[in-house]
Amino acid sequence: DKLILPEPCPRSHPSWFGYLMTCREGVSRNRVTQFLEERGVQTRTLFAGNILKHPCADELHASSRYRIAGNLSNTDRVLNQAFWVGVYPGLSEAQISRIADTIIKALEREETEE
């Protein structure tokens, strides 16, 4: 209930290289990722989301070569609240369990921060 998790498409068999998680409202991505990083679980933000808020879009703002469809609330959510951890196929069950346990602890800690 603290994270939005990815769901594979029906009849697909993805080989995840990273596992994306999006923090729900009230959960601090910064606190969660800091907790994970301090315990040796590397995280990355997703270079996506609302691309118009990235510095690479500065040239677009000066032109009319793009259009905006809707209010971009989902792209803003991804930009501000999503992160991923690496889960390449070479991880052992013990490593996967350690990552999962650390994520759970980070989220439990968030409950005490609210």
GROMACS .gro file of C-alpha atoms in nm:
model
  114
    1ASP     CA    1   0.000   0.000   0.000
    2LYS     CA    2   0.306   0.229   0.014
    3LEU     CA    3   0.431   0.158  -0.340
    4ILE     CA    4   0.290   0.126  -0.689
    5LEU     CA    5   0.456  -0.179  -0.843
    6PRO     CA    6   0.493  -0.278  -1.208
    7GLU     CA    7   0.274  -0.548  -1.355
    8PRO     CA    8   0.385  -0.742  -1.663
    9CYS     CA    9   0.152  -0.752  -1.960
   10PRO     CA   10  -0.062  -1.066  -1.992
   11ARG     CA   11   0.120  -1.360  -2.152
   12SER     CA   12   0.455  -1.182  -2.124
   13HIS     CA   13   0.767  -1.316  -1.956
   14PRO     CA   14   0.983  -1.012  -1.879
   15SER     CA   15   1.346  -1.042  -1.785
   16TRP     CA   16   1.376  -0.753  -1.545
   17PHE     CA   17   1.708  -0.568  -1.532
   18GLY     CA   18   1.559  -0.319  -1.290
   19TYR     CA   19   1.246  -0.312  -1.079
   20LEU     CA   20   1.057   0.016  -1.081
   21MET     CA   21   0.868   0.132  -0.774
   22THR     CA   22   0.662   0.448  -0.735
   23CYS     CA   23   0.606   0.588  -0.388
   24ARG     CA   24   0.246   0.663  -0.307
   25GLU     CA   25   0.143   0.997  -0.164
   26GLY     CA   26   0.279   1.040   0.187
   27VAL     CA   27   0.588   0.826   0.124
   28SER     CA   28   0.915   1.012   0.069
   29ARG     CA   29   1.117   0.871  -0.220
   30ASN     CA   30   1.421   1.056  -0.086
   31ARG     CA   31   1.397   0.898   0.260
   32VAL     CA   32   1.331   0.551   0.117
   33THR     CA   33   1.620   0.564  -0.131
   34GLN     CA   34   1.857   0.713   0.128
   35PHE     CA   35   1.770   0.429   0.367
   36LEU     CA   36   1.834   0.172   0.093
   37GLU     CA   37   2.160   0.331  -0.022
   38GLU     CA   38   2.292   0.350   0.336
   39ARG     CA   39   2.239  -0.026   0.358
   40GLY     CA   40   2.410  -0.112   0.031
   41VAL     CA   41   2.105  -0.134  -0.197
   42GLN     CA   42   2.175   0.090  -0.492
   43THR     CA   43   1.885   0.286  -0.637
   44ARG     CA   44   1.834   0.503  -0.941
   45THR     CA   45   1.569   0.753  -1.031
   46LEU     CA   46   1.400   0.697  -1.362
   47PHE     CA   47   1.514   0.932  -1.636
   48ALA     CA   48   1.168   0.982  -1.764
   49GLY     CA   49   0.855   1.131  -1.629
   50ASN     CA   50   0.778   1.481  -1.740
   51ILE     CA   51   1.060   1.532  -1.987
   52LEU     CA   52   0.959   1.897  -2.020
   53LYS     CA   53   1.097   1.954  -1.669
   54HIS     CA   54   1.441   1.819  -1.758
   55PRO     CA   55   1.718   2.059  -1.863
   56CYS     CA   56   1.741   1.886  -2.201
   57ALA     CA   57   1.400   2.033  -2.286
   58ASP     CA   58   1.514   2.394  -2.250
   59GLU     CA   59   1.541   2.433  -2.627
   60LEU     CA   60   1.187   2.303  -2.670
   61HIS     CA   61   1.049   2.569  -2.439
   62ALA     CA   62   1.183   2.836  -2.674
   63SER     CA   63   1.002   2.684  -2.971
   64SER     CA   64   0.662   2.548  -3.060
   65ARG     CA   65   0.787   2.206  -3.174
   66TYR     CA   66   0.592   2.012  -2.916
   67ARG     CA   67   0.246   1.991  -2.770
   68ILE     CA   68   0.119   1.897  -2.426
   69ALA     CA   69  -0.160   1.641  -2.401
   70GLY     CA   70  -0.341   1.667  -2.068
   71ASN     CA   71  -0.205   1.783  -1.735
   72LEU     CA   72   0.087   1.534  -1.723
   73SER     CA   73   0.009   1.434  -1.363
   74ASN     CA   74   0.129   1.076  -1.416
   75THR     CA   75   0.454   1.193  -1.573
   76ASP     CA   76   0.508   1.429  -1.279
   77ARG     CA   77   0.444   1.141  -1.038
   78VAL     CA   78   0.706   0.926  -1.211
   79LEU     CA   79   0.953   1.214  -1.217
   80ASN     CA   80   0.911   1.293  -0.847
   81GLN     CA   81   0.819   0.963  -0.682
   82ALA     CA   82   0.962   0.670  -0.884
   83PHE     CA   83   1.289   0.484  -0.838
   84TRP     CA   84   1.425   0.145  -0.929
   85VAL     CA   85   1.667  -0.115  -0.801
   86GLY     CA   86   1.878  -0.341  -1.018
   87VAL     CA   87   1.756  -0.701  -1.036
   88TYR     CA   88   1.961  -0.859  -1.312
   89PRO     CA   89   1.921  -1.238  -1.354
   90GLY     CA   90   2.255  -1.313  -1.183
   91LEU     CA   91   2.129  -1.218  -0.836
   92SER     CA   92   2.108  -1.505  -0.589
   93GLU     CA   93   1.795  -1.579  -0.389
   94ALA     CA   94   1.978  -1.451  -0.079
   95GLN     CA   95   2.059  -1.122  -0.252
   96ILE     CA   96   1.701  -1.081  -0.372
   97SER     CA   97   1.571  -1.152  -0.020
   98ARG     CA   98   1.812  -0.897   0.128
   99ILE     CA   99   1.697  -0.630  -0.119
  100ALA     CA  100   1.330  -0.709  -0.049
  101ASP     CA  101   1.381  -0.710   0.329
  102THR     CA  102   1.561  -0.376   0.312
  103ILE     CA  103   1.279  -0.223   0.108
  104ILE     CA  104   1.026  -0.350   0.361
  105LYS     CA  105   1.228  -0.198   0.647
  106ALA     CA  106   1.250   0.134   0.462
  107LEU     CA  107   0.872   0.139   0.419
  108GLU     CA  108   0.812   0.041   0.782
  109ARG     CA  109   1.034   0.331   0.882
  110GLU     CA  110   0.819   0.560   0.668
  111GLU     CA  111   0.518   0.464   0.883
  112THR     CA  112   0.694   0.604   1.188
  113GLU     CA  113   0.786   0.926   1.001
  114GLU     CA  114   0.424   1.011   0.916
   0.00000   0.00000   0.00000
